[in-house]
Every structure is written in C-alpha cells, then in structure tokens.
Coordinates of N, CA, C and O in Angstrom, one line a residue:
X1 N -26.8 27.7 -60.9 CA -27.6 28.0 -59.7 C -26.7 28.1 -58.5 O -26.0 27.1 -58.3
X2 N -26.7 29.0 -57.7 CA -25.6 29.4 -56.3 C -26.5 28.4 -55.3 O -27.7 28.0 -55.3
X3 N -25.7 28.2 -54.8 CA -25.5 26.6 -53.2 C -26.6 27.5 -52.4 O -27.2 26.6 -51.8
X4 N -27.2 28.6 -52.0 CA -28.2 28.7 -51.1 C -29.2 28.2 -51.8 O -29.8 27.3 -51.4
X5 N -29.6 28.9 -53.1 CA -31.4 28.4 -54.1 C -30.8 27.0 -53.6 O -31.1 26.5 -52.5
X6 N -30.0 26.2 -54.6 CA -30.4 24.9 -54.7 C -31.1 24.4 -53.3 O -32.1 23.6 -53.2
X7 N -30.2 25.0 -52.1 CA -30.1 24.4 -50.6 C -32.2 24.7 -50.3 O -32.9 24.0 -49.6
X8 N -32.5 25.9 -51.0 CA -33.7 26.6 -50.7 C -34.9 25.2 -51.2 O -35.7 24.5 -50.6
X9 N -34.8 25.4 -52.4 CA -35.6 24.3 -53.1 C -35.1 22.7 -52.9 O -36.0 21.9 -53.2
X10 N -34.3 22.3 -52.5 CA -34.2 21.3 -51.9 C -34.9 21.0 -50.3 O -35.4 19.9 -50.0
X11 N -34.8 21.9 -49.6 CA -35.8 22.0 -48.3 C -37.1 21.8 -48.9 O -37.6 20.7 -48.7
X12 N -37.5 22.8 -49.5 CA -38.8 23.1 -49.8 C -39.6 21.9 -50.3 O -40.8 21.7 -50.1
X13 N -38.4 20.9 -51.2 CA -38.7 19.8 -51.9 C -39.3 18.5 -50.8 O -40.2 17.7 -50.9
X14 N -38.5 18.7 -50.0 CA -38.0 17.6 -48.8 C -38.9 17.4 -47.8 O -39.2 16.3 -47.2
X15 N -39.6 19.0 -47.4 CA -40.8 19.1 -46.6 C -42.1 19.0 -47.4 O -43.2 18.6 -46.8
X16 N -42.0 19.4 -48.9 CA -43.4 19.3 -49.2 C -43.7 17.0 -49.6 O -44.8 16.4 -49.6
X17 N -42.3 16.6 -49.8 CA -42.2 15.2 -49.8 C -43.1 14.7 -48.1 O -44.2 14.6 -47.6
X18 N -42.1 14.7 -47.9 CA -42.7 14.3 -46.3 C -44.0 14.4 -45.6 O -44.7 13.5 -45.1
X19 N -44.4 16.3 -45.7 CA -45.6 16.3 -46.0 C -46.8 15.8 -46.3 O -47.8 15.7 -45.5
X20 N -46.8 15.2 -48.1 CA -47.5 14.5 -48.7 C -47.7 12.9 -48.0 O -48.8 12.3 -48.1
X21 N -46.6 12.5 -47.4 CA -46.2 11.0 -46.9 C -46.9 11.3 -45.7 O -47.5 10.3 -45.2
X22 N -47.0 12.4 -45.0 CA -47.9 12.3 -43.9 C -49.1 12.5 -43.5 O -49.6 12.4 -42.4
X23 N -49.5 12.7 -44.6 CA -51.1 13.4 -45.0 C -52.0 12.5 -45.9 O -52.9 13.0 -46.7
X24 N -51.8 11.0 -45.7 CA -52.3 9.7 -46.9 C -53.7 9.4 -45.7 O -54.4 8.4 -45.9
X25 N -53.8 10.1 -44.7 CA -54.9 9.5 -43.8 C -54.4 7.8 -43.2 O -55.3 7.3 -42.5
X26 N -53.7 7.2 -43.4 CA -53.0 6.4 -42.8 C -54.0 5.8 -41.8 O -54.3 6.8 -41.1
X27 N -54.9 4.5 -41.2 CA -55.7 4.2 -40.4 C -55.4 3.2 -39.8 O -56.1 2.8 -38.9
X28 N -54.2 2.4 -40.4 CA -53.5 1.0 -40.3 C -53.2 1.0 -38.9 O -52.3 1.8 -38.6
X29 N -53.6 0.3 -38.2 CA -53.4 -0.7 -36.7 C -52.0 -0.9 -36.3 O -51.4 -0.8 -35.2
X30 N -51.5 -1.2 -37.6 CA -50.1 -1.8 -37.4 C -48.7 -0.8 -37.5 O -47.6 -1.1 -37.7
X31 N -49.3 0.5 -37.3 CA -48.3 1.6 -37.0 C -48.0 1.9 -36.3 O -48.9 2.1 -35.5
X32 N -46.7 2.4 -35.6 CA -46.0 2.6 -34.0 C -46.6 3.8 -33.8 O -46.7 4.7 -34.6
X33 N -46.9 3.6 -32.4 CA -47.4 4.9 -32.0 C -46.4 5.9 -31.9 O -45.2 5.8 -31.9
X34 N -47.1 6.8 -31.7 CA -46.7 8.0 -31.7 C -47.0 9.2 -30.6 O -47.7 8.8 -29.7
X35 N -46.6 10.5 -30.4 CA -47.0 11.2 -29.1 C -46.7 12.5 -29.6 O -45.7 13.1 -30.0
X36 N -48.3 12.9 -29.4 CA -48.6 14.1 -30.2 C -47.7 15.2 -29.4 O -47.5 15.3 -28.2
X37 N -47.0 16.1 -30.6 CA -45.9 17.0 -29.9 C -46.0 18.5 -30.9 O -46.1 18.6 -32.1
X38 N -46.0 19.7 -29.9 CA -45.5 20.6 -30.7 C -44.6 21.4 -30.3 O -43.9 20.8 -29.5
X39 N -44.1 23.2 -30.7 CA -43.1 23.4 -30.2 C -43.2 24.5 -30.7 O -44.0 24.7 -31.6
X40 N -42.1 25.5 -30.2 CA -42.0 26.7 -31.0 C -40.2 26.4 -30.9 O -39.6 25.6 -30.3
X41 N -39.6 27.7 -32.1 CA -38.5 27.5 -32.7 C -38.0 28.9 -32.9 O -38.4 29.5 -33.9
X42 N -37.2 29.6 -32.1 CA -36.7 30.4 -31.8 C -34.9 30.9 -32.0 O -33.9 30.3 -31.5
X43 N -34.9 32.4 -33.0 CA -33.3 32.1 -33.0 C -33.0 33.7 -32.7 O -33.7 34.5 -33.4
X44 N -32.0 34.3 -31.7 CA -31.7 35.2 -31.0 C -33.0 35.9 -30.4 O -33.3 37.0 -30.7
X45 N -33.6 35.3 -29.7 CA -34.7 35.3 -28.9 C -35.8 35.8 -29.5 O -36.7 36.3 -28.8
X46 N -36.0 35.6 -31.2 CA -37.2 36.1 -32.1 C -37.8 34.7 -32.6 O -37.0 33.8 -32.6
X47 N -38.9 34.3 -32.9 CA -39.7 33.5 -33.4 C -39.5 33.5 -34.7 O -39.8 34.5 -35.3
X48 N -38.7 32.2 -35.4 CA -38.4 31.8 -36.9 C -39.8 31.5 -37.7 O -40.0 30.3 -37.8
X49 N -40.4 31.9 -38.1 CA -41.5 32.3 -38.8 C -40.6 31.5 -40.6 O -39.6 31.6 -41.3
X50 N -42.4 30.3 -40.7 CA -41.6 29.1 -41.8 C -40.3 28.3 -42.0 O -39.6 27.9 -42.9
X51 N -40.3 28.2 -40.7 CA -39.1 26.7 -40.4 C -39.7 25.6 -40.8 O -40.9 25.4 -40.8
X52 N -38.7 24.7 -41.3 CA -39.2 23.8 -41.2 C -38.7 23.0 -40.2 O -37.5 23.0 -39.8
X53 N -39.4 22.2 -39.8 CA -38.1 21.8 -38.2 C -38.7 20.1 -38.7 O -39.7 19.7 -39.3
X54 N -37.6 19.4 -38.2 CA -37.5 17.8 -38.7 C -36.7 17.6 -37.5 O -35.8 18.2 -37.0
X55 N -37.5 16.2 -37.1 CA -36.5 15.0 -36.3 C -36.7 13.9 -36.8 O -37.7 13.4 -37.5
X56 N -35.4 13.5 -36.3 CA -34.9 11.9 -37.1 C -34.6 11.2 -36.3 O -33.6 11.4 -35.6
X57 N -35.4 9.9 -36.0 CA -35.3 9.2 -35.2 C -33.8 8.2 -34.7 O -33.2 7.5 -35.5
X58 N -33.5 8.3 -33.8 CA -31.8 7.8 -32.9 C -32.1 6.2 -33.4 O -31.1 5.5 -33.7
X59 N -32.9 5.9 -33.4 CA -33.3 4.0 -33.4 C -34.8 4.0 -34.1 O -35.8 3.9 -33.5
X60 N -34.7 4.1 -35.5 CA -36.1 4.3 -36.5 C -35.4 4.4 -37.7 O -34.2 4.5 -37.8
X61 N -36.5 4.5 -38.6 CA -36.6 5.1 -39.9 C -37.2 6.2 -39.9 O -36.5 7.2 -39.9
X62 N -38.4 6.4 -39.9 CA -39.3 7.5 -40.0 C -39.5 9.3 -39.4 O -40.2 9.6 -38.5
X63 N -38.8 9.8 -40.0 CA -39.0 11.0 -39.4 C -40.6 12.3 -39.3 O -41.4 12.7 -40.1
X64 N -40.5 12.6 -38.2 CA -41.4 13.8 -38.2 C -41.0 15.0 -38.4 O -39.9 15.3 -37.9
X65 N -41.8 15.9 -39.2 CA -41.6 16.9 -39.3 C -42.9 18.3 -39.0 O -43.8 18.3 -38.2
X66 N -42.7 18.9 -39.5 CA -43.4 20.7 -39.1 C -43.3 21.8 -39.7 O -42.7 21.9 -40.8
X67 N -43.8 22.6 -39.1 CA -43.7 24.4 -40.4 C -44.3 25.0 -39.2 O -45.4 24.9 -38.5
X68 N -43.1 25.9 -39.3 CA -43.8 26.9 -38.0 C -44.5 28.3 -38.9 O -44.3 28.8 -39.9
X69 N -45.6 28.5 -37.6 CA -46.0 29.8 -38.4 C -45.5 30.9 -38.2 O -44.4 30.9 -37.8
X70 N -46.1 32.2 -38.4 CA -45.5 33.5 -38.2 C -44.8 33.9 -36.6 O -44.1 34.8 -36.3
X71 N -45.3 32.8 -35.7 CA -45.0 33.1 -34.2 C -43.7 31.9 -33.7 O -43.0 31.9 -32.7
X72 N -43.8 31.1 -34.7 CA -42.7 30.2 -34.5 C -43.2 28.6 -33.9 O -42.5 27.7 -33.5
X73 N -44.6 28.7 -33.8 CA -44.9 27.1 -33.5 C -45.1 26.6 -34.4 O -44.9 27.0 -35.6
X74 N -45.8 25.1 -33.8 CA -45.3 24.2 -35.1 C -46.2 23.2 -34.6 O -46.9 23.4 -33.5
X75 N -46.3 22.1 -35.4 CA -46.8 20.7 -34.7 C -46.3 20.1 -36.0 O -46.3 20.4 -37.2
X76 N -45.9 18.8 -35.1 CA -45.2 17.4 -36.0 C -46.0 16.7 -36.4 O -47.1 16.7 -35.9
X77 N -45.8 15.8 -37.6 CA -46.2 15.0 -38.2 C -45.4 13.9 -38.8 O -44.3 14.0 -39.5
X78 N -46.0 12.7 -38.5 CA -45.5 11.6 -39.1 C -45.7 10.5 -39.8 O -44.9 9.8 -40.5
X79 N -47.2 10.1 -39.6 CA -47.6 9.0 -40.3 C -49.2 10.0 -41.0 O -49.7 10.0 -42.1
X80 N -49.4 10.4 -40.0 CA -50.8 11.2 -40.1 C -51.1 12.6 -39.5 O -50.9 12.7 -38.3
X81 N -51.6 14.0 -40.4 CA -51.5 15.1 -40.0 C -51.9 15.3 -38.6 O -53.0 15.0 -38.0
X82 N -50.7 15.8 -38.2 CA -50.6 16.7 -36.7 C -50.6 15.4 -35.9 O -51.2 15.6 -34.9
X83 N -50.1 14.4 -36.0 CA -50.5 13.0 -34.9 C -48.6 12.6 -34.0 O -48.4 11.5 -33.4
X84 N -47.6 13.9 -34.3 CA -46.3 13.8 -33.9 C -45.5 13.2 -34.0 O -45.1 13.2 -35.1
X85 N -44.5 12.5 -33.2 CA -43.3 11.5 -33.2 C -43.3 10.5 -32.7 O -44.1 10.3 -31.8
X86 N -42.4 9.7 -33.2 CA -42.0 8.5 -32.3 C -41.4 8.8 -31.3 O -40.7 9.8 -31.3
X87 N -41.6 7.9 -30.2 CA -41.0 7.9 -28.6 C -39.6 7.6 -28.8 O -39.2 6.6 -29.3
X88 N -38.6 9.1 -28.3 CA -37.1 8.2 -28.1 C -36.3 9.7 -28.5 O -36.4 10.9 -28.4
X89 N -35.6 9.1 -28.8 CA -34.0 10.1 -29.0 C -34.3 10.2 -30.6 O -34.9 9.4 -31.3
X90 N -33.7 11.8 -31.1 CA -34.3 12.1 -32.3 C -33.0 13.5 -32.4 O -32.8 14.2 -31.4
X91 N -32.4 13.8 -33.8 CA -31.6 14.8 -33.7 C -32.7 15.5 -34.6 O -33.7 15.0 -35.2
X92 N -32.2 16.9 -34.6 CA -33.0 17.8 -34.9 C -32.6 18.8 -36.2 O -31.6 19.5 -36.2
X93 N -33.3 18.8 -37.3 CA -32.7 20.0 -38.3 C -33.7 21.0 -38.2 O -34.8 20.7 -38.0
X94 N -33.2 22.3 -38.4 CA -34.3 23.6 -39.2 C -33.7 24.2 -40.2 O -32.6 24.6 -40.3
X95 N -34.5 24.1 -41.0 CA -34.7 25.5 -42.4 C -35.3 26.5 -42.3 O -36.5 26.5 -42.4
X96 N -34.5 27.6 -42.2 CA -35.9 29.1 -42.7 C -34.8 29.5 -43.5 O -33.6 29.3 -43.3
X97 N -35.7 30.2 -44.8 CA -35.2 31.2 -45.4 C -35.9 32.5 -45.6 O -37.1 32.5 -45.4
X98 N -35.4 33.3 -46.0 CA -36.0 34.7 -46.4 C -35.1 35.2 -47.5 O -33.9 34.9 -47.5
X99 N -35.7 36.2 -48.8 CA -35.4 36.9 -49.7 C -34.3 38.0 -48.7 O -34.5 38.4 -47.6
X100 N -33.1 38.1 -49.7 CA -32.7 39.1 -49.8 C -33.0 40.2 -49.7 O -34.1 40.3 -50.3
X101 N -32.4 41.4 -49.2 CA -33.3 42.8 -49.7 C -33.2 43.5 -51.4 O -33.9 44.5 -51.8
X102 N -32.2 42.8 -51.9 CA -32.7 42.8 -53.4 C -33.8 42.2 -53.8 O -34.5 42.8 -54.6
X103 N -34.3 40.8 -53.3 CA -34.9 39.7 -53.7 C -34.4 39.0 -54.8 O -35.2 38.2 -55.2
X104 N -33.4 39.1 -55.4 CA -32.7 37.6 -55.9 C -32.6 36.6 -55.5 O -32.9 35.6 -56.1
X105 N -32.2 36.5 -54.4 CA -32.1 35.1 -54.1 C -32.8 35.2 -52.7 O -33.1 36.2 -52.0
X106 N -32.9 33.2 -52.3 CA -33.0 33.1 -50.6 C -31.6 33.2 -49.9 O -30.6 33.0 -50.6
X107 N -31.6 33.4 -48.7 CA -30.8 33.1 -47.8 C -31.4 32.4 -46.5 O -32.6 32.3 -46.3
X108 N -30.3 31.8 -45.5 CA -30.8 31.4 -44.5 C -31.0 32.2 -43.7 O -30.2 33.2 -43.6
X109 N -32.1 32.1 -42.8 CA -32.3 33.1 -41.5 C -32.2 32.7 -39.9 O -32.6 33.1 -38.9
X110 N -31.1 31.2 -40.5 CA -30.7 31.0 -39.1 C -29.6 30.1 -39.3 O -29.7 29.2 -40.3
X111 N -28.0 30.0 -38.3 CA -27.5 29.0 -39.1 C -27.4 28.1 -39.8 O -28.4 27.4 -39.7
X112 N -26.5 27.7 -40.7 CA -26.7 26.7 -41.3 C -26.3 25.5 -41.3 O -26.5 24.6 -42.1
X113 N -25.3 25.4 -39.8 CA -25.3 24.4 -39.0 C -27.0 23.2 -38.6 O -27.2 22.0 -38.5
X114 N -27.8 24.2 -38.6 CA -29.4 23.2 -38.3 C -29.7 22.8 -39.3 O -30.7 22.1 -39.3
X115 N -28.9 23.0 -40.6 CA -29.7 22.3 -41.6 C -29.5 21.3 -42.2 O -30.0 21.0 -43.3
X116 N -28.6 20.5 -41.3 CA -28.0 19.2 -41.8 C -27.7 18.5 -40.7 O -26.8 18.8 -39.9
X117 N -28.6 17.2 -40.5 CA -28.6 16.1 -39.6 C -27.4 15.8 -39.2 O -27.4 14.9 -38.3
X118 N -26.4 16.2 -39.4 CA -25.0 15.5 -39.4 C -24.1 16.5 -38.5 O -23.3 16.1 -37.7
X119 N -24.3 17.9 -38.9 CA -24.4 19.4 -38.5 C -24.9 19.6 -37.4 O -24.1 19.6 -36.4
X120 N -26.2 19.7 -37.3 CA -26.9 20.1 -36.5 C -27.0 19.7 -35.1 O -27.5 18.5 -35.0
X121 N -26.6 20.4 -33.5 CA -26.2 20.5 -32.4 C -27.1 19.8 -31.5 O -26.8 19.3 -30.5
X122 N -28.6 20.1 -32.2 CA -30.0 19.8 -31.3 C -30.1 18.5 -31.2 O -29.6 17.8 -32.2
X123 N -30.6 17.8 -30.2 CA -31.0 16.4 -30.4 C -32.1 16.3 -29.1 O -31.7 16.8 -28.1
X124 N -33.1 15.8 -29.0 CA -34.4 15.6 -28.2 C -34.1 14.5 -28.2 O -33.4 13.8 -28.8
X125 N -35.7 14.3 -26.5 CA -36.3 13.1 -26.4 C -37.6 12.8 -26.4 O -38.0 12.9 -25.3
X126 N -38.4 12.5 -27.2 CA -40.0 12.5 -27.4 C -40.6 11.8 -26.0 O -40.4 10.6 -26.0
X127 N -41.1 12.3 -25.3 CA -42.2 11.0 -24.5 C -43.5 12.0 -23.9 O -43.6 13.3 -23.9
X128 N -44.3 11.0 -23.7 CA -45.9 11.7 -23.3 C -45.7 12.9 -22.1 O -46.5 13.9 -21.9
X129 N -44.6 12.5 -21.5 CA -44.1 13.5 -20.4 C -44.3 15.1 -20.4 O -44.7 16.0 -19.6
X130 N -43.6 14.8 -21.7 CA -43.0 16.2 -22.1 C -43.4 16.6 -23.5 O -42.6 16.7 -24.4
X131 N -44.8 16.9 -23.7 CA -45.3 17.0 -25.3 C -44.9 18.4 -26.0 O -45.1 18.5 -27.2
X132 N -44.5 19.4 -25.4 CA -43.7 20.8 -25.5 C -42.3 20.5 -26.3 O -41.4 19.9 -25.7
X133 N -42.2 21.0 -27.5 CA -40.7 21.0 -27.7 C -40.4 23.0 -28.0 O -40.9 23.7 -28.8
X134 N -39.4 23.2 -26.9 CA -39.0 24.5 -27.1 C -37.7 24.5 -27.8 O -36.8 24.2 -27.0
X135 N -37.3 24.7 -29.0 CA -35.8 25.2 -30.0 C -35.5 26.4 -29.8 O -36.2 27.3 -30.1
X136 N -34.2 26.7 -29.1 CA -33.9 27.8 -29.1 C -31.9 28.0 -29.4 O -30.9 27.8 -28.7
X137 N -32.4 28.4 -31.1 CA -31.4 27.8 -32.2 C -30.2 29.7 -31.4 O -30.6 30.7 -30.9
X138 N -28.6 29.1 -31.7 CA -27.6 29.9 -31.2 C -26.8 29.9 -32.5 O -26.9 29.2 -33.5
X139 N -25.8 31.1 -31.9 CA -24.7 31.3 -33.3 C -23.8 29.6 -33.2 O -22.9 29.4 -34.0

C-alpha cells in the first residue's frame, strides 16, 4: 500500500475516531468548558472542501476537531457535537484529499506540512473574543 492511501485512511480513521468520542451526548457537569468556535480553511485563496482541521491543545489532552464543507467551513467539536474548544493555545493540523485524475489513488490537496502536529506551522488561540477561526494554509 503507497504512504499517501495509508496517510488517507489513517486521517479518515482518526476523524471518524474522534468524531464518534464527540458525539456520546456527554451532559456531565464536570467537563471543562469550552467556546463554541468555527472557521473556514483556505489554501491559495480557494476553499479546501473536506478538511479535516484538528487542534491540540498547548496545556490539555483533548483535542477538537471539524470537516469543512464544500465552501471550506467548519465547526469544532470536542466533548459534544458542534460545542468547540478548549480556551488557550492549540497547534493546528489539516487533511484534504482528492482522487487523482486516474482515480487510483488519494493525494493531498494541500501541503503536507499541515498534516502533522509536529510539522504543521499554524498554532491558535481559542477565547470567547475571537469565536472566528480563519486558516489560510501556504506553500
């Protein structure tokens, strides 16, 4: 299997995980709040359509994540659908892919610098201030 599929289905895996963890309806008292956030996600000034965009919290465990749609927004999620991030400092990954024009395989459709927390250039700050997150991903 070539290093983009696996990299493809490993996203795919990682968001639909997360996902699931964020969507248990969660009603427990004893969970840190959070601050509803969304964003659009942009790369050479076009709207990345099925990103997935993730932040990871600077001083946390728990990350939020998202799926932008055809226009490139999104809204985060973390404990409970669409309910956003934790307050604070947060680096940033995205994933998009798209078929080849054979369609064999995926590729990325935006560096692949964003797709690795360790990699990836972006880093936010969540607060009620500022509930807008604009990505606007470069070579």
């Amino acid at each position: 299997m070539n290093q983009v599929l696996r990299l493809t289905l490993a996203g795919i895996l990682l968001t639909a995980v997360i996902q699931l963890e964020g969507c248990g309806g969660q009603n427990d008292e004893n969970l840190p709040e959070t601050v509803a956030i969304s964003g659009t996600v942009s790369y050479q000034g076009k709207p990345v359509p099925g990103a997935t965009v993730m932040l990871y919290p600077v001083q946390g465990r728990k990350p939020a994540s998202g799926l932008s749609d055809d226009t490139g927004q999104f809204t985060l999620t973390t404990f409970n659908k669409n309910d956003g991030a934790l307050p604070g400092e947060h680096k940033v990954t995205v994933n998009a892919y798209e078929s080849t024009p054979a369609g064999l395989y995926m590729k990325s459709s935006v560096p692949e610098k964003y797709a690795n927390e360790s990699s990836s250039p972006l880093m936010v700050t969540i607060s009620r201030t500022d509930p807008e997150l604009k990505l606007e991903l470069v070579d």
